[in-house]
Tab-separated table of C-alpha atoms in Angstrom:
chain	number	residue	atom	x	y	z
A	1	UNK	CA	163.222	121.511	159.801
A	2	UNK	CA	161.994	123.885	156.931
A	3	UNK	CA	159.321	121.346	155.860
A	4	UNK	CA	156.052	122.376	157.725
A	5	UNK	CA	154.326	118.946	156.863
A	6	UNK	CA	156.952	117.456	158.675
A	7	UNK	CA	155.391	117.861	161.649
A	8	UNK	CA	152.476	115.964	162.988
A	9	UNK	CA	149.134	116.488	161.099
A	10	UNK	CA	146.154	117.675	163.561
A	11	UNK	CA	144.074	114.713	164.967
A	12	UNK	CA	141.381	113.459	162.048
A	13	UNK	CA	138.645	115.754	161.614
A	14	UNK	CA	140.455	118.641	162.846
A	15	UNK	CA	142.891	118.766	159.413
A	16	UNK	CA	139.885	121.102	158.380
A	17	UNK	CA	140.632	123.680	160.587
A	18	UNK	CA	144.445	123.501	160.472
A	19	UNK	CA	143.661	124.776	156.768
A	20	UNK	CA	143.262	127.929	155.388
A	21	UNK	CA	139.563	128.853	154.947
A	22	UNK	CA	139.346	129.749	151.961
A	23	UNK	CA	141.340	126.333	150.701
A	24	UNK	CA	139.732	124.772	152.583
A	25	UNK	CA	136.206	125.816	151.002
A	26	UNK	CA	137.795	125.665	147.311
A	27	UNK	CA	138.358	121.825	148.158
A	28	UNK	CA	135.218	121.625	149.481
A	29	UNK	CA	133.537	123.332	146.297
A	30	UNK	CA	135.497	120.711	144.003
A	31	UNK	CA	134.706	117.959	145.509
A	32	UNK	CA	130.565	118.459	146.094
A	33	UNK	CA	129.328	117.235	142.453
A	34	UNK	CA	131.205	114.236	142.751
A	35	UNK	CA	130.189	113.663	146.232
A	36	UNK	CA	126.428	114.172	144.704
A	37	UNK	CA	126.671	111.722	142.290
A	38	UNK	CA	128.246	108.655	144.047
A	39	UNK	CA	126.370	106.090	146.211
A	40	UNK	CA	125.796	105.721	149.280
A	41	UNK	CA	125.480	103.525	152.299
A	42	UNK	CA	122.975	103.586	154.822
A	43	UNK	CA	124.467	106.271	156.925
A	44	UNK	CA	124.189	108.452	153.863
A	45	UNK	CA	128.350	107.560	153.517
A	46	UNK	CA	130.502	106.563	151.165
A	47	UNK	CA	132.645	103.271	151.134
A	48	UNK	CA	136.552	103.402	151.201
A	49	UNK	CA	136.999	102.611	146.985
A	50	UNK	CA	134.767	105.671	146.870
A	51	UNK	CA	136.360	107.738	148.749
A	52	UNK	CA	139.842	107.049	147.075
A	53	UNK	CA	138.178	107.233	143.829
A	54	UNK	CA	137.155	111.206	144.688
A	55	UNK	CA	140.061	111.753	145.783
A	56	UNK	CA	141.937	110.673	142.851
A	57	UNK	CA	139.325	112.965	141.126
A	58	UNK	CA	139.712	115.873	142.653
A	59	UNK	CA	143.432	115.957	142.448
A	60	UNK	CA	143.224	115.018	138.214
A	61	UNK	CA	140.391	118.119	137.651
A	62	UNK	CA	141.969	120.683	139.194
A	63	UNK	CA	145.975	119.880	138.935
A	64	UNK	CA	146.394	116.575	136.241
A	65	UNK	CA	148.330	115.501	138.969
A	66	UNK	CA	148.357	111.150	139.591
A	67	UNK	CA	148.599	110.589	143.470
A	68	UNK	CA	150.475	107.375	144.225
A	69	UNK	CA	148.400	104.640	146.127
A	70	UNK	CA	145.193	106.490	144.796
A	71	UNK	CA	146.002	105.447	141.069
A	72	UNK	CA	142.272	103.550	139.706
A	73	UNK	CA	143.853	100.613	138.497
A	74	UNK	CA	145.778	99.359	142.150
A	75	UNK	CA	144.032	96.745	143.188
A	76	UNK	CA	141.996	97.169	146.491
A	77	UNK	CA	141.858	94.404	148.994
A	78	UNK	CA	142.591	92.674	152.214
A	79	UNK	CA	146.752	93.187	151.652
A	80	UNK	CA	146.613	96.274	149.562
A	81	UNK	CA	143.971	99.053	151.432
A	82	UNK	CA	145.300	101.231	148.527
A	83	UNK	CA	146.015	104.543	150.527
A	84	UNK	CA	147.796	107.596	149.432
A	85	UNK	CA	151.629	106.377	149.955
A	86	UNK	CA	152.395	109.664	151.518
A	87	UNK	CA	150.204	109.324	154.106
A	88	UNK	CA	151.117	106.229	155.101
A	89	UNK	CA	154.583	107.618	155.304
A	90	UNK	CA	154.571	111.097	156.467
A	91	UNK	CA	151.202	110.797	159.010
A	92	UNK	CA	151.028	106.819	159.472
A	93	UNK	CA	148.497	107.491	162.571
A	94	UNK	CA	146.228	109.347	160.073
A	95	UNK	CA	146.643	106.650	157.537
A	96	UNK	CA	146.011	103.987	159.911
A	97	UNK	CA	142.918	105.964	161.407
A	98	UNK	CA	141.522	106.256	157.576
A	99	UNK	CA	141.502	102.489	157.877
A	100	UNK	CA	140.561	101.597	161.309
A	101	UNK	CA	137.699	99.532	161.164
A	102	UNK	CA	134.445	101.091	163.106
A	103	UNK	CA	135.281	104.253	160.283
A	104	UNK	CA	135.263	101.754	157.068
A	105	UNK	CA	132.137	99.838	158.318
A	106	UNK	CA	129.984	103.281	159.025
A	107	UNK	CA	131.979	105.002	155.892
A	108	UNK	CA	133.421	108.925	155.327
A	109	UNK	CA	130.965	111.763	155.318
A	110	UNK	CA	131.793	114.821	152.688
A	111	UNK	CA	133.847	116.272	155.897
A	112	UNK	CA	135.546	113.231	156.177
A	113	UNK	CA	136.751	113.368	152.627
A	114	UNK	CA	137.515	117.284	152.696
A	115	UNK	CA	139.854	116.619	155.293
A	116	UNK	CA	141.546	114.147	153.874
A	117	UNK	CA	142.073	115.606	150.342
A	118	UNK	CA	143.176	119.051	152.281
A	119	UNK	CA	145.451	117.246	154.162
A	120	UNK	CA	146.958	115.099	151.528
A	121	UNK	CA	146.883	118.329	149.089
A	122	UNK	CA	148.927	120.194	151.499
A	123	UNK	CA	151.008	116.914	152.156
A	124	UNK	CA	151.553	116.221	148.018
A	125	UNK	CA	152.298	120.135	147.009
A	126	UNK	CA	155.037	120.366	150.216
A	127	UNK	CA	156.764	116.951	149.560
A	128	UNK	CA	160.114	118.888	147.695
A	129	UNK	CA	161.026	120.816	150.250
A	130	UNK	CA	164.002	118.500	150.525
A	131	UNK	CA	164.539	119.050	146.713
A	132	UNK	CA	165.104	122.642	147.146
A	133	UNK	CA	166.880	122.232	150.093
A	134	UNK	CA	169.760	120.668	147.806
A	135	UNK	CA	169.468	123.156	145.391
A	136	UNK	CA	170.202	125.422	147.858
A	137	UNK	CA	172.956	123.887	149.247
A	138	UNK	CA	174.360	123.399	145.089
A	139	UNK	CA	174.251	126.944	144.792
A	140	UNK	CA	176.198	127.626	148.273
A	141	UNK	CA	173.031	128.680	150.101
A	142	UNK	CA	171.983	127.737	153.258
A	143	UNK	CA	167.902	127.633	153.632
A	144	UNK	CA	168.012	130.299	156.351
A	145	UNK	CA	169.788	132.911	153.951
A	146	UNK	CA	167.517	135.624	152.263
A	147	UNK	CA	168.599	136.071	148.429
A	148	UNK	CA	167.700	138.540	145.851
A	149	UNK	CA	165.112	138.132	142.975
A	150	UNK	CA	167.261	136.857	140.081
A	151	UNK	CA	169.138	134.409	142.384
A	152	UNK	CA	165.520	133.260	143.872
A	153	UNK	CA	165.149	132.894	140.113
A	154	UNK	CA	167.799	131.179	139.461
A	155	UNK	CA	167.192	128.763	141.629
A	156	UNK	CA	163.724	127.803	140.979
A	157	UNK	CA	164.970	127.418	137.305
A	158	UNK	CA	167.070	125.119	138.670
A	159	UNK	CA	164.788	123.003	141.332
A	160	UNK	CA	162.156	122.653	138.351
A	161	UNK	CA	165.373	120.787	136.444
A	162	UNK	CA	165.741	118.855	139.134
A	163	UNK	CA	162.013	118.434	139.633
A	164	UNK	CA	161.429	116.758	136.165
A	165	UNK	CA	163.839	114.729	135.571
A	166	UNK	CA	164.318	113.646	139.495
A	167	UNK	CA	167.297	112.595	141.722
A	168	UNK	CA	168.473	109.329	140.070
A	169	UNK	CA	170.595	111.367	136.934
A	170	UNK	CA	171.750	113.961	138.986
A	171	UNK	CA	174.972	114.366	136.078
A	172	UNK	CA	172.419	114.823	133.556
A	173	UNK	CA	170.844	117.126	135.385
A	174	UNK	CA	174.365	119.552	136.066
A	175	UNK	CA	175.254	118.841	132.455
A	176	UNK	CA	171.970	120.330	131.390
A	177	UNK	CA	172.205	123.199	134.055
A	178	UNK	CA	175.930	123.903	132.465
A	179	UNK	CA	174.468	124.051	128.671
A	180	UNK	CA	171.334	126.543	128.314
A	181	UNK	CA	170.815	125.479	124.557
A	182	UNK	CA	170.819	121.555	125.751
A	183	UNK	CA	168.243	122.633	128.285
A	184	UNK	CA	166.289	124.394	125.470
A	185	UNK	CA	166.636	121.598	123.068
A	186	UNK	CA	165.665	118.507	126.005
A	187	UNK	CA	163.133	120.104	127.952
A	188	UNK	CA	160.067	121.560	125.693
A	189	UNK	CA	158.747	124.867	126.397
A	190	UNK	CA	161.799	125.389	128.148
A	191	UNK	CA	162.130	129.351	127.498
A	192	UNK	CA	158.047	129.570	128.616
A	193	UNK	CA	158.947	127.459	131.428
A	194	UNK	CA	161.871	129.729	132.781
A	195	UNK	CA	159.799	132.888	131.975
A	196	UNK	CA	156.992	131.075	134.250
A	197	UNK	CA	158.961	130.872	137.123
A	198	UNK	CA	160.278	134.623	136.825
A	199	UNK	CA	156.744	135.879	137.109
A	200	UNK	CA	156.148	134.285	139.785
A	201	UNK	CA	159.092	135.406	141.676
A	202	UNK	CA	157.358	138.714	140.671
A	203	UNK	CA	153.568	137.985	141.658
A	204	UNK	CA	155.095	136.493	145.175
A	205	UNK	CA	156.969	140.374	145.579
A	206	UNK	CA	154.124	141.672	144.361
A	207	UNK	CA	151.817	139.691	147.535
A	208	UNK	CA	154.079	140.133	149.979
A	209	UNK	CA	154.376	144.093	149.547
A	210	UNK	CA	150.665	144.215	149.063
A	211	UNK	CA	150.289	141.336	152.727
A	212	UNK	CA	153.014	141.060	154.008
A	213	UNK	CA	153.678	138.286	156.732
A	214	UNK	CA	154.803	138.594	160.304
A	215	UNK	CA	158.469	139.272	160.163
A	216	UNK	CA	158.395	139.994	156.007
A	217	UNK	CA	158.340	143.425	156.223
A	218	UNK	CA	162.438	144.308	156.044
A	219	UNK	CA	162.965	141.633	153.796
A	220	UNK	CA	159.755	142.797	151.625
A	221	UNK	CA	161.471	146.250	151.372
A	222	UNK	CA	164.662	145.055	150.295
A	223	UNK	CA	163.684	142.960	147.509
A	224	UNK	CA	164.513	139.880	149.756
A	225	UNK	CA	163.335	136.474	149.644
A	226	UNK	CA	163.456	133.756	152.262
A	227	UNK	CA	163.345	129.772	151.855
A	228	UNK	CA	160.046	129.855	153.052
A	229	UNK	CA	159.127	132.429	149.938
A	230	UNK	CA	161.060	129.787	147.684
A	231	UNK	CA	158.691	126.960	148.918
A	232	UNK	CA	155.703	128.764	148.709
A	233	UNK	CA	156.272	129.546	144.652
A	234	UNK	CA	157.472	125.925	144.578
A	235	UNK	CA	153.920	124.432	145.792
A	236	UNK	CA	152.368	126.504	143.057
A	237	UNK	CA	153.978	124.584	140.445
A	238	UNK	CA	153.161	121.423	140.822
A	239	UNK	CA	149.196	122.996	140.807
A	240	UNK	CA	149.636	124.341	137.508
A	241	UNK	CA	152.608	122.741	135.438
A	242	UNK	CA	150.278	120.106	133.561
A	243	UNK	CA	149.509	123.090	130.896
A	244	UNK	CA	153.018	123.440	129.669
A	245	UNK	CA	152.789	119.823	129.238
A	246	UNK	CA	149.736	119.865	127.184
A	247	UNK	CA	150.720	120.868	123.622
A	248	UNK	CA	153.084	117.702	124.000
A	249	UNK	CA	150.112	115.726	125.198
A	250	UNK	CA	148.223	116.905	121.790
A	251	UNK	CA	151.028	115.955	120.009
A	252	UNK	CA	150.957	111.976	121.300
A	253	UNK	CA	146.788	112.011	120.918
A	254	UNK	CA	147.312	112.957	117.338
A	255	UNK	CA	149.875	110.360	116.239
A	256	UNK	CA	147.363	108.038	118.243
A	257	UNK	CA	144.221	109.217	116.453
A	258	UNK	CA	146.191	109.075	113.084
A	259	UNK	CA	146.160	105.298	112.917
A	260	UNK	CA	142.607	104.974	114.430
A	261	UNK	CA	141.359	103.484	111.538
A	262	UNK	CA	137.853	102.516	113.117
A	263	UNK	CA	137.013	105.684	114.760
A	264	UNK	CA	136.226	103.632	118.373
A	265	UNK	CA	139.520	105.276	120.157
A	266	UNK	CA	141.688	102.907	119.919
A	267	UNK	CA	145.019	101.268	117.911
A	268	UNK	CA	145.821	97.891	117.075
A	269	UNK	CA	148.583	96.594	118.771
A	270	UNK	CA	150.245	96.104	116.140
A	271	UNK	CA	150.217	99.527	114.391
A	272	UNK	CA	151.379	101.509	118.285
A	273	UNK	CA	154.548	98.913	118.023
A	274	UNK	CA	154.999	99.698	114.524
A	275	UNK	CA	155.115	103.244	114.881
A	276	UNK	CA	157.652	102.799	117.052
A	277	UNK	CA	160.017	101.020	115.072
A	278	UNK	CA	159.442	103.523	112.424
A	279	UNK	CA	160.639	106.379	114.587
A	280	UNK	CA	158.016	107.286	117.053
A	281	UNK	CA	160.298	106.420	120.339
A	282	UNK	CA	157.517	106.683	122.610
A	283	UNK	CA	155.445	103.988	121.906
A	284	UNK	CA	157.542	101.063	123.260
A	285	UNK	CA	155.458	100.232	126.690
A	286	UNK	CA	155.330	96.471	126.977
A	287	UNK	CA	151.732	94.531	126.825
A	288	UNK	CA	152.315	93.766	130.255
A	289	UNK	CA	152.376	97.798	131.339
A	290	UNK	CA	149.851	98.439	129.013
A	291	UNK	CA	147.490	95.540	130.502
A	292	UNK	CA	148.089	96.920	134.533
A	293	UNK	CA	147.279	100.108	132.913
A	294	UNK	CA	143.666	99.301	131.752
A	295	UNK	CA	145.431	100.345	128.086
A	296	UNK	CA	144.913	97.213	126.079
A	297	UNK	CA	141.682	95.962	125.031
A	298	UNK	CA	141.939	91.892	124.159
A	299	UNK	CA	138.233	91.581	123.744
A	300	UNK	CA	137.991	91.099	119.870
A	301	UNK	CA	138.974	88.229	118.462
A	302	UNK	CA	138.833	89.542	114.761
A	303	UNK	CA	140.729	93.146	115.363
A	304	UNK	CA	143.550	91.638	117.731
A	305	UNK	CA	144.890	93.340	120.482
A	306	UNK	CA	144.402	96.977	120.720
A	307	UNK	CA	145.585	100.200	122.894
A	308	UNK	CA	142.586	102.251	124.001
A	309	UNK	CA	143.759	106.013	123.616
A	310	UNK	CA	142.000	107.879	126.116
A	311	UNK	CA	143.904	105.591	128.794
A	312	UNK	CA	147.133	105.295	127.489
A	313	UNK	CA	147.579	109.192	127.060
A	314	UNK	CA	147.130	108.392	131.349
A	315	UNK	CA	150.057	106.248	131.710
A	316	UNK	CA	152.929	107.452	133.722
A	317	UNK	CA	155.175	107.612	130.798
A	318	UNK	CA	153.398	110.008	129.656
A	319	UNK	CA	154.040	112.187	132.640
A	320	UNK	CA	156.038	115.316	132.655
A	321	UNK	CA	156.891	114.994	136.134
A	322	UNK	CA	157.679	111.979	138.133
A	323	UNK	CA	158.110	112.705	141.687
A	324	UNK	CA	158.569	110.159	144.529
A	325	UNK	CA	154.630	110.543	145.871
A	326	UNK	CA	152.818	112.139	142.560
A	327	UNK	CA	153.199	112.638	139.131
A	328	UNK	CA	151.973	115.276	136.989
A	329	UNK	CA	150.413	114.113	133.520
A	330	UNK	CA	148.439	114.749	130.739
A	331	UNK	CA	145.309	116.656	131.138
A	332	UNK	CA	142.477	113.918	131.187
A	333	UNK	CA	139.564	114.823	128.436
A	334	UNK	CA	137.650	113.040	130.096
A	335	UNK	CA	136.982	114.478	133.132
A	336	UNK	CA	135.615	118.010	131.826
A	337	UNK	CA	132.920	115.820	130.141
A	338	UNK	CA	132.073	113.533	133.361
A	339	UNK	CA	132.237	116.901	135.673
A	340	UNK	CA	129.742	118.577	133.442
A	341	UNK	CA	127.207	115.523	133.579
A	342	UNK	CA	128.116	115.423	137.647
A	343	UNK	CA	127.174	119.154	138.265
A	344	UNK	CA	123.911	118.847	135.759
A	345	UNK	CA	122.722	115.455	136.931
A	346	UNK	CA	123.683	116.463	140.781
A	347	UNK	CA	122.432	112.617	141.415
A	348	UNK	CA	124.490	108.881	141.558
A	349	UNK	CA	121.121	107.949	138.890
A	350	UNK	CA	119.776	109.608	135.783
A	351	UNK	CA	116.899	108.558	133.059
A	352	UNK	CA	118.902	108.364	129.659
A	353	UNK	CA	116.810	111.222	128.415
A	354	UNK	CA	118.237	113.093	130.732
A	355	UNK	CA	121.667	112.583	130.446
């Protein structure tokens, strides 16, 4: 198989050193000021809702990407431990040794939760290796074929078709693929998009002339890129595709804060439904959603029913990218602000004058 995280994952603890260094250390870097500024047990550890929550965290500061099973509002409990799905799938004996009980009753150490996010990181930016694959195979390729730069092109254009809109509409998908200006017109930032993946078809020719790999250096010569090359520039997108998402994200805040009447962040009810009915077609979630979301605030009896702003521009409808094990959404405001108190603070307390 192509897919490296397809084999077994090292034994827990030692995910650290299956990683590069440097990524490894970049995790590491993230992760410290939250680390800092949750509590702790006894043992100087932190509990298992903890530990998911900075790992949720890390993943929506440095990528806006949602990891499923991690999401805040899934209910943790006896029946639901609430632990990345692609762990439990991929490395079930890692999973299960996250949640064996002698580790939840003495907690996760900062190590602990590097590993984990490294692991799952590696685990969440590899799961479309199978995606490609089929694209591949659609273009008469076979994954062990090296192919120029504008078919390596070409085909990312293609897998990041696929990628957004997913393997249930695979006709839409070909019709879009057989009608550029379609393509232009349903996808925004389409022509930034395509010119994205172009460059980095370049910057990967550029690396692997400049290092290359055991085994890269006829291939590097002739221009010539292998499947393993195509997965590499693959993992790099899901890191980094939130900002061509983000002027679209703007665009729902702003129709949002436009019938904020109060000023407190949020809409009634009333007014997000009506806006849809008068045109806006992407307000139509159902109280229900909006309620598992954490979106709809029913405490006022005199203002009704209203959709808090900050958390619907979270929801996964709101996502660019909907992928079997992560989505990637709107950047999240938020979390510049709380990061900035986190480093500052550098504690789990603070005197108000302080903050």
């Amino acid at each position: 198989s192509v897919l490296g995280c397809r084999a077994p994952l090292p034994h827990w603890g030692e995910s650290l050193r299956s990683n590069a260094p440097e990524a490894t250390k970049e995790v590491r870097e993230a992760m410290l000021p939250v680390w800092r500024s949750l509590p702790k047990n006894q043992y100087e550890r932190l509990d298992w809702k903890s530990l998911r929550y900075m790992a949720h965290r890390y993943f929506m500061q440095r990528f806006a990407v949602l990891v499923r099973g991690l999401e805040p509002m899934r209910q943790v409990n006896s029946s639901h431990a609430g632990e990345a799905e692609i762990l439990a799938e991929k490395v079930p004996d890692l999973a299960k040794q996250l949640l064996d009980a002698p580790r939840i009753a003495k907690g996760f150490s900062l190590e602990d939760a590097v590993a984990m996010v490294a692991a799952l990181e590696r685990l969440v930016f590899d799961s479309d290796s199978e995606m490609l694959e089929a694209v591949y195979r659609d273009r008469g390729h076979r994954t062990r074929d090296l192919v120029a730069r504008g078919e390596l092109q070409a085909l990312l254009k293609d897998f990041v078709v696929h990628w957004i809109f997913g393997e249930n509409d695979a006709e839409g998908v070909r019709s879009l693929l057989d009608d550029e200006a379609e393509l232009e017109h349903t996808i925004p930032h389409w022509r930034l998009i395509a010119q994205m993946v172009e460059g980095s078809v370049l910057a990967a020719e550029f690396a692997k002339q400049r290092r290359p790999r055991p085994g890269d250096g006829r291939s590097a010569v002739a221009g010539l890129h292998s499947f393993e090359d195509a997965l590499h520039i693959t993992n790099g997108f899901g890191r980094g595709f939130a900002s061509f998402w983000e002027t679209t994200c703007q665009e729902i805040k702003a129709s949002l804060v436009a019938m904020d009447s109060t000023r407190t962040g949020r809409v009634r009810l009333a007014d997000f439904y009506g806006a849809n009915m008068g045109g806006e077609w992407r307000f139509a979630e159902s109280e229900a959603y909006l309620r598992e979301l954490g979106a709809l605030d029913e405490s006022s009896p005199w203002r009704g029913k209203q959709v808090i702003i900050p958390n619907y521009l979270q929801a996964a409808s709101n996502c660019i990218v909907t992928r079997p094990h992560y989505l990637v959404c709107c950047v999240n405001e938020c979390e510049e602000i709380l990061s900035d108190i986190e480093a500052e603070v550098g504690e789990r307390m603070a005197q108000p004058g302080a903050l």
